[in-house]
mmCIF file of C-alpha atoms in Angstrom:
data_model
loop_
_atom_site.group_PDB
_atom_site.id
_atom_site.type_symbol
_atom_site.label_atom_id
_atom_site.label_comp_id
_atom_site.label_asym_id
_atom_site.label_seq_id
_atom_site.Cartn_x
_atom_site.Cartn_y
_atom_site.Cartn_z
ATOM 1 C CA ALA A 289 -15.148 1.937 -8.604
ATOM 2 C CA GLN A 290 -14.632 -0.192 -5.555
ATOM 3 C CA SER A 291 -11.759 0.924 -3.356
ATOM 4 C CA VAL A 292 -10.309 0.561 0.100
ATOM 5 C CA THR A 293 -8.459 3.327 1.897
ATOM 6 C CA GLN A 294 -6.161 2.948 4.840
ATOM 7 C CA PRO A 295 -5.281 6.550 5.696
ATOM 8 C CA ASP A 296 -2.324 5.728 7.911
ATOM 9 C CA ILE A 297 0.693 4.333 6.095
ATOM 10 C CA HIS A 298 2.785 4.004 9.220
ATOM 11 C CA ILE A 299 1.827 3.974 12.903
ATOM 12 C CA THR A 300 4.069 3.736 15.960
ATOM 13 C CA VAL A 301 2.682 2.836 19.361
ATOM 14 C CA SER A 302 4.250 1.926 22.662
ATOM 15 C CA GLU A 303 3.949 -1.609 23.933
ATOM 16 C CA GLY A 304 0.895 -1.867 26.147
ATOM 17 C CA ALA A 305 -0.851 1.065 24.495
ATOM 18 C CA SER A 306 -4.112 0.743 22.620
ATOM 19 C CA LEU A 307 -4.264 0.600 18.851
ATOM 20 C CA GLU A 308 -6.746 1.614 16.189
ATOM 21 C CA LEU A 309 -6.100 1.141 12.475
ATOM 22 C CA ARG A 310 -8.500 2.860 10.149
ATOM 23 C CA CYS A 311 -10.145 1.459 7.050
ATOM 24 C CA ASN A 312 -12.700 3.077 4.766
ATOM 25 C CA TYR A 313 -14.222 1.496 1.709
ATOM 26 C CA SER A 314 -16.125 2.603 -1.328
ATOM 27 C CA TYR A 315 -18.612 0.020 -2.515
ATOM 28 C CA GLY A 316 -22.122 -0.111 -3.927
ATOM 29 C CA ALA A 317 -23.433 -2.222 -1.077
ATOM 30 C CA THR A 318 -22.072 -3.758 2.088
ATOM 31 C CA PRO A 319 -19.191 -5.962 1.019
ATOM 32 C CA TYR A 320 -17.516 -8.746 2.878
ATOM 33 C CA LEU A 321 -14.843 -7.134 5.049
ATOM 34 C CA PHE A 322 -11.527 -8.530 6.200
ATOM 35 C CA TRP A 323 -8.385 -7.624 8.090
ATOM 36 C CA TYR A 324 -5.190 -9.486 7.300
ATOM 37 C CA VAL A 325 -1.729 -9.229 8.853
ATOM 38 C CA GLN A 326 1.565 -9.832 7.106
ATOM 39 C CA SER A 327 4.911 -10.322 8.799
ATOM 40 C CA PRO A 328 8.074 -9.637 6.765
ATOM 41 C CA GLY A 329 8.611 -12.223 4.060
ATOM 42 C CA GLN A 330 5.386 -14.029 4.889
ATOM 43 C CA GLY A 331 1.980 -14.480 3.360
ATOM 44 C CA LEU A 332 -1.210 -12.980 4.754
ATOM 45 C CA GLN A 333 -2.910 -14.250 7.874
ATOM 46 C CA LEU A 334 -6.586 -13.536 8.471
ATOM 47 C CA LEU A 335 -7.243 -11.626 11.702
ATOM 48 C CA LEU A 336 -11.012 -11.315 11.413
ATOM 49 C CA LYS A 337 -13.866 -10.938 8.985
ATOM 50 C CA TYR A 338 -17.340 -9.424 8.793
ATOM 51 C CA PHE A 339 -20.004 -11.067 6.720
ATOM 52 C CA SER A 340 -23.215 -10.108 8.534
ATOM 53 C CA GLY A 341 -24.795 -9.813 11.967
ATOM 54 C CA ASP A 342 -23.116 -8.225 14.970
ATOM 55 C CA THR A 343 -21.116 -5.228 13.780
ATOM 56 C CA LEU A 344 -18.403 -5.784 16.387
ATOM 57 C CA VAL A 345 -16.350 -8.793 15.414
ATOM 58 C CA GLN A 346 -13.694 -10.537 17.413
ATOM 59 C CA GLY A 347 -10.602 -12.000 15.844
ATOM 60 C CA ILE A 348 -7.422 -13.757 16.723
ATOM 61 C CA LYS A 349 -4.599 -12.352 18.835
ATOM 62 C CA GLY A 350 -6.962 -10.089 20.785
ATOM 63 C CA PHE A 351 -8.009 -7.957 17.803
ATOM 64 C CA GLU A 352 -11.509 -6.699 17.142
ATOM 65 C CA ALA A 353 -13.090 -4.568 14.453
ATOM 66 C CA GLU A 354 -16.276 -2.589 14.195
ATOM 67 C CA PHE A 355 -18.308 -2.217 11.021
ATOM 68 C CA LYS A 356 -20.009 1.163 10.694
ATOM 69 C CA ARG A 357 -22.260 1.256 7.676
ATOM 70 C CA SER A 358 -22.951 5.001 7.930
ATOM 71 C CA GLN A 359 -19.244 5.762 7.783
ATOM 72 C CA SER A 360 -18.259 2.965 5.363
ATOM 73 C CA SER A 361 -15.601 2.031 7.864
ATOM 74 C CA PHE A 362 -14.191 -1.124 9.372
ATOM 75 C CA ASN A 363 -11.577 -0.057 11.907
ATOM 76 C CA LEU A 364 -9.329 -2.534 13.657
ATOM 77 C CA ARG A 365 -8.610 -2.199 17.368
ATOM 78 C CA LYS A 366 -6.581 -3.819 20.072
ATOM 79 C CA PRO A 367 -6.642 -2.684 23.714
ATOM 80 C CA SER A 368 -3.019 -3.491 24.503
ATOM 81 C CA VAL A 369 -0.354 -3.938 21.855
ATOM 82 C CA HIS A 370 2.445 -6.483 22.183
ATOM 83 C CA TRP A 371 5.849 -6.205 20.516
ATOM 84 C CA SER A 372 4.960 -9.241 18.390
ATOM 85 C CA ASP A 373 2.129 -7.257 16.784
ATOM 86 C CA ALA A 374 4.645 -5.274 14.733
ATOM 87 C CA ALA A 375 3.744 -6.109 11.128
ATOM 88 C CA GLU A 376 1.832 -4.774 8.150
ATOM 89 C CA TYR A 377 -1.944 -4.772 8.322
ATOM 90 C CA PHE A 378 -4.271 -4.895 5.352
ATOM 91 C CA CYS A 379 -7.954 -4.175 5.141
ATOM 92 C CA ALA A 380 -9.791 -5.861 2.262
ATOM 93 C CA VAL A 381 -13.262 -6.095 0.771
ATOM 94 C CA GLY A 382 -14.865 -8.958 -1.103
ATOM 95 C CA ASP A 383 -17.780 -8.944 -3.509
ATOM 96 C CA ARG A 384 -21.217 -10.119 -2.364
ATOM 97 C CA GLY A 385 -22.355 -10.465 -5.965
ATOM 98 C CA SER A 386 -24.073 -13.542 -7.294
ATOM 99 C CA SER A 387 -20.886 -14.853 -8.892
ATOM 100 C CA ASN A 388 -19.291 -15.259 -5.441
ATOM 101 C CA THR A 389 -15.962 -14.505 -7.039
ATOM 102 C CA GLY A 390 -13.060 -14.726 -4.637
ATOM 103 C CA LYS A 391 -11.568 -11.413 -5.725
ATOM 104 C CA LEU A 392 -10.434 -9.211 -2.838
ATOM 105 C CA ILE A 393 -9.618 -5.527 -3.074
ATOM 106 C CA PHE A 394 -6.950 -4.474 -0.619
ATOM 107 C CA GLY A 395 -6.011 -1.203 0.975
ATOM 108 C CA GLN A 396 -2.436 -0.006 0.740
ATOM 109 C CA GLY A 397 -1.612 -1.342 4.167
ATOM 110 C CA THR A 398 -0.565 0.150 7.487
ATOM 111 C CA THR A 399 2.838 -0.671 8.940
ATOM 112 C CA LEU A 400 2.732 -0.953 12.707
ATOM 113 C CA GLN A 401 5.871 -0.334 14.714
ATOM 114 C CA VAL A 402 5.840 -1.110 18.438
ATOM 115 C CA LYS A 403 8.150 0.788 20.784
ATOM 116 C CA PRO A 404 9.406 -1.054 23.879
ATOM 117 C CA LYS B 248 -4.876 -29.843 7.528
ATOM 118 C CA ALA B 249 -2.017 -28.612 5.354
ATOM 119 C CA GLY B 250 -2.106 -24.958 4.355
ATOM 120 C CA VAL B 251 -1.695 -23.376 0.963
ATOM 121 C CA THR B 252 1.677 -24.197 -0.523
ATOM 122 C CA GLN B 253 3.485 -22.304 -3.244
ATOM 123 C CA THR B 254 6.514 -23.371 -5.212
ATOM 124 C CA PRO B 255 9.121 -22.238 -5.728
ATOM 125 C CA ARG B 256 9.534 -19.779 -2.859
ATOM 126 C CA TYR B 257 12.198 -17.762 -4.638
ATOM 127 C CA LEU B 258 12.969 -17.313 -8.301
ATOM 128 C CA ILE B 259 15.437 -15.211 -10.257
ATOM 129 C CA LYS B 260 14.896 -14.690 -13.968
ATOM 130 C CA THR B 261 16.155 -12.340 -16.643
ATOM 131 C CA ARG B 262 14.130 -10.043 -18.855
ATOM 132 C CA GLY B 263 12.440 -11.785 -21.728
ATOM 133 C CA GLN B 264 12.256 -15.169 -20.047
ATOM 134 C CA GLN B 265 9.049 -16.798 -18.921
ATOM 135 C CA VAL B 266 8.172 -18.261 -15.552
ATOM 136 C CA THR B 267 5.621 -20.651 -14.096
ATOM 137 C CA LEU B 268 4.536 -20.515 -10.478
ATOM 138 C CA SER B 269 2.571 -23.222 -8.726
ATOM 139 C CA CYS B 270 -0.046 -23.161 -5.984
ATOM 140 C CA SER B 271 -1.546 -26.102 -4.131
ATOM 141 C CA PRO B 272 -4.715 -25.106 -2.275
ATOM 142 C CA ILE B 273 -6.026 -26.483 0.970
ATOM 143 C CA SER B 274 -7.655 -29.846 0.430
ATOM 144 C CA GLY B 275 -11.296 -29.431 -0.584
ATOM 145 C CA HIS B 276 -10.910 -25.810 -1.695
ATOM 146 C CA ARG B 277 -12.057 -25.171 -5.238
ATOM 147 C CA SER B 278 -11.344 -21.452 -5.576
ATOM 148 C CA VAL B 279 -7.795 -20.255 -6.145
ATOM 149 C CA SER B 280 -6.898 -16.591 -6.547
ATOM 150 C CA TRP B 281 -3.594 -14.989 -7.426
ATOM 151 C CA TYR B 282 -2.268 -11.608 -6.306
ATOM 152 C CA GLN B 283 0.792 -9.553 -7.116
ATOM 153 C CA GLN B 284 2.343 -7.562 -4.275
ATOM 154 C CA THR B 285 4.804 -4.746 -4.933
ATOM 155 C CA PRO B 286 5.913 -1.830 -2.753
ATOM 156 C CA GLY B 287 4.503 0.691 -5.202
ATOM 157 C CA GLN B 288 1.186 -0.863 -6.199
ATOM 158 C CA GLY B 289 0.424 -2.931 -3.125
ATOM 159 C CA LEU B 290 -1.697 -6.051 -3.434
ATOM 160 C CA GLN B 291 -3.380 -6.396 -6.794
ATOM 161 C CA PHE B 292 -5.720 -9.123 -7.932
ATOM 162 C CA LEU B 293 -4.516 -11.093 -10.953
ATOM 163 C CA PHE B 294 -7.173 -13.750 -11.516
ATOM 164 C CA GLU B 295 -9.316 -16.367 -9.862
ATOM 165 C CA TYR B 296 -10.039 -19.913 -10.873
ATOM 166 C CA PHE B 297 -12.933 -22.049 -9.741
ATOM 167 C CA SER B 298 -13.467 -25.613 -10.885
ATOM 168 C CA GLU B 299 -10.869 -25.241 -13.647
ATOM 169 C CA THR B 300 -12.519 -22.104 -15.072
ATOM 170 C CA GLN B 301 -11.293 -18.556 -14.829
ATOM 171 C CA ARG B 302 -14.038 -16.744 -12.954
ATOM 172 C CA ASN B 303 -12.533 -13.288 -12.663
ATOM 173 C CA LYS B 304 -9.564 -11.410 -14.019
ATOM 174 C CA GLY B 305 -7.738 -8.308 -12.885
ATOM 175 C CA ASN B 306 -6.266 -5.552 -14.971
ATOM 176 C CA PHE B 307 -3.014 -7.156 -16.065
ATOM 177 C CA PRO B 308 -1.583 -7.621 -19.564
ATOM 178 C CA GLY B 309 -2.051 -10.850 -21.462
ATOM 179 C CA ARG B 310 1.496 -11.911 -20.556
ATOM 180 C CA PHE B 311 -0.013 -13.037 -17.272
ATOM 181 C CA SER B 312 -2.013 -16.219 -17.561
ATOM 182 C CA GLY B 313 -3.093 -19.064 -15.386
ATOM 183 C CA ARG B 314 -4.864 -22.339 -15.225
ATOM 184 C CA GLN B 315 -6.346 -24.729 -12.738
ATOM 185 C CA PHE B 316 -6.234 -28.480 -12.786
ATOM 186 C CA SER B 317 -8.887 -30.993 -11.823
ATOM 187 C CA ASN B 318 -7.300 -31.404 -8.374
ATOM 188 C CA SER B 319 -7.655 -27.609 -7.879
ATOM 189 C CA ARG B 320 -3.921 -26.992 -8.062
ATOM 190 C CA SER B 321 -3.201 -23.852 -10.007
ATOM 191 C CA GLU B 322 -0.351 -22.442 -12.007
ATOM 192 C CA MET B 323 0.307 -18.953 -13.222
ATOM 193 C CA ASN B 324 2.599 -18.109 -16.071
ATOM 194 C CA VAL B 325 4.280 -14.859 -16.951
ATOM 195 C CA SER B 326 5.806 -14.639 -20.412
ATOM 196 C CA THR B 327 8.359 -12.136 -21.699
ATOM 197 C CA LEU B 328 9.324 -10.997 -18.240
ATOM 198 C CA GLU B 329 9.897 -7.320 -17.555
ATOM 199 C CA LEU B 330 11.781 -5.687 -14.696
ATOM 200 C CA GLY B 331 8.466 -4.446 -13.316
ATOM 201 C CA ASP B 332 7.241 -8.000 -12.850
ATOM 202 C CA SER B 333 9.543 -8.355 -9.854
ATOM 203 C CA ALA B 334 7.144 -8.931 -6.990
ATOM 204 C CA LEU B 335 5.819 -11.281 -4.375
ATOM 205 C CA TYR B 336 3.143 -13.452 -5.962
ATOM 206 C CA LEU B 337 0.575 -14.723 -3.512
ATOM 207 C CA CYS B 338 -2.004 -17.369 -4.000
ATOM 208 C CA ALA B 339 -5.115 -17.800 -1.878
ATOM 209 C CA SER B 340 -7.631 -20.600 -1.696
ATOM 210 C CA SER B 341 -11.166 -20.868 -0.373
ATOM 211 C CA LEU B 342 -13.986 -23.363 -0.484
ATOM 212 C CA SER B 343 -16.049 -21.510 -3.038
ATOM 213 C CA GLY B 344 -15.193 -17.822 -3.215
ATOM 214 C CA ALA B 345 -15.925 -14.525 -1.528
ATOM 215 C CA SER B 346 -18.420 -15.949 0.972
ATOM 216 C CA ASP B 347 -15.701 -18.128 2.479
ATOM 217 C CA THR B 348 -12.468 -17.284 4.203
ATOM 218 C CA GLN B 349 -9.501 -17.058 1.873
ATOM 219 C CA TYR B 350 -6.267 -18.581 3.086
ATOM 220 C CA PHE B 351 -3.001 -17.301 1.682
ATOM 221 C CA GLY B 352 0.175 -19.138 0.879
ATOM 222 C CA PRO B 353 3.649 -17.817 1.758
ATOM 223 C CA GLY B 354 4.188 -16.463 -1.731
ATOM 224 C CA THR B 355 6.787 -16.761 -4.447
ATOM 225 C CA ARG B 356 9.343 -13.966 -4.581
ATOM 226 C CA LEU B 357 10.174 -13.319 -8.237
ATOM 227 C CA THR B 358 13.162 -11.167 -9.122
ATOM 228 C CA VAL B 359 13.658 -10.140 -12.737
ATOM 229 C CA LEU B 360 17.156 -8.957 -13.674
#
């Protein structure tokens, strides 16, 4: 069955430090890959996505992610974290099947806390 | 361009009642998906509609249903509410499906007492 695993439920980093959030997926082929961020009481905002091509993708707010097919991973990184980055982060996969269904499978999320 | 809107934003119901939630997608988007978000189960896919047809369905009981209108607006209905239905219900729209970016609305917070 398709699944997404975010091993870290909660991460705390100091402001200005680098960040890496891990995401592993289980899928029959290379899916569409996404990272979303959710602030308290809000909906989800897309940070970046991977459909094909360059395996290092750039997103908004200074985030980037690298797709590694051999490791079935799509880890999110940011070189220097800002206090406003504190939020919950979700990795998700979408189906490349012929139906093009919009269904996304989400990981359990990683809550990021930023220390001043 | 206006984003995805969901109404109402907050709702309080009692067990046994039914509820209807509404989602207006971004103009031109034909795919609308619904998700349930709870602290215990996370984000779970409910169903997706495309051009007024249900294209995919998650693993939820038949009490959860939806529909899509010709203008792509979508509604979801939950009948015979249970305490466990308390959740944030999110809707997302995209041009055609998985190959396009999905944009999420702010959600409807449903509390069942």
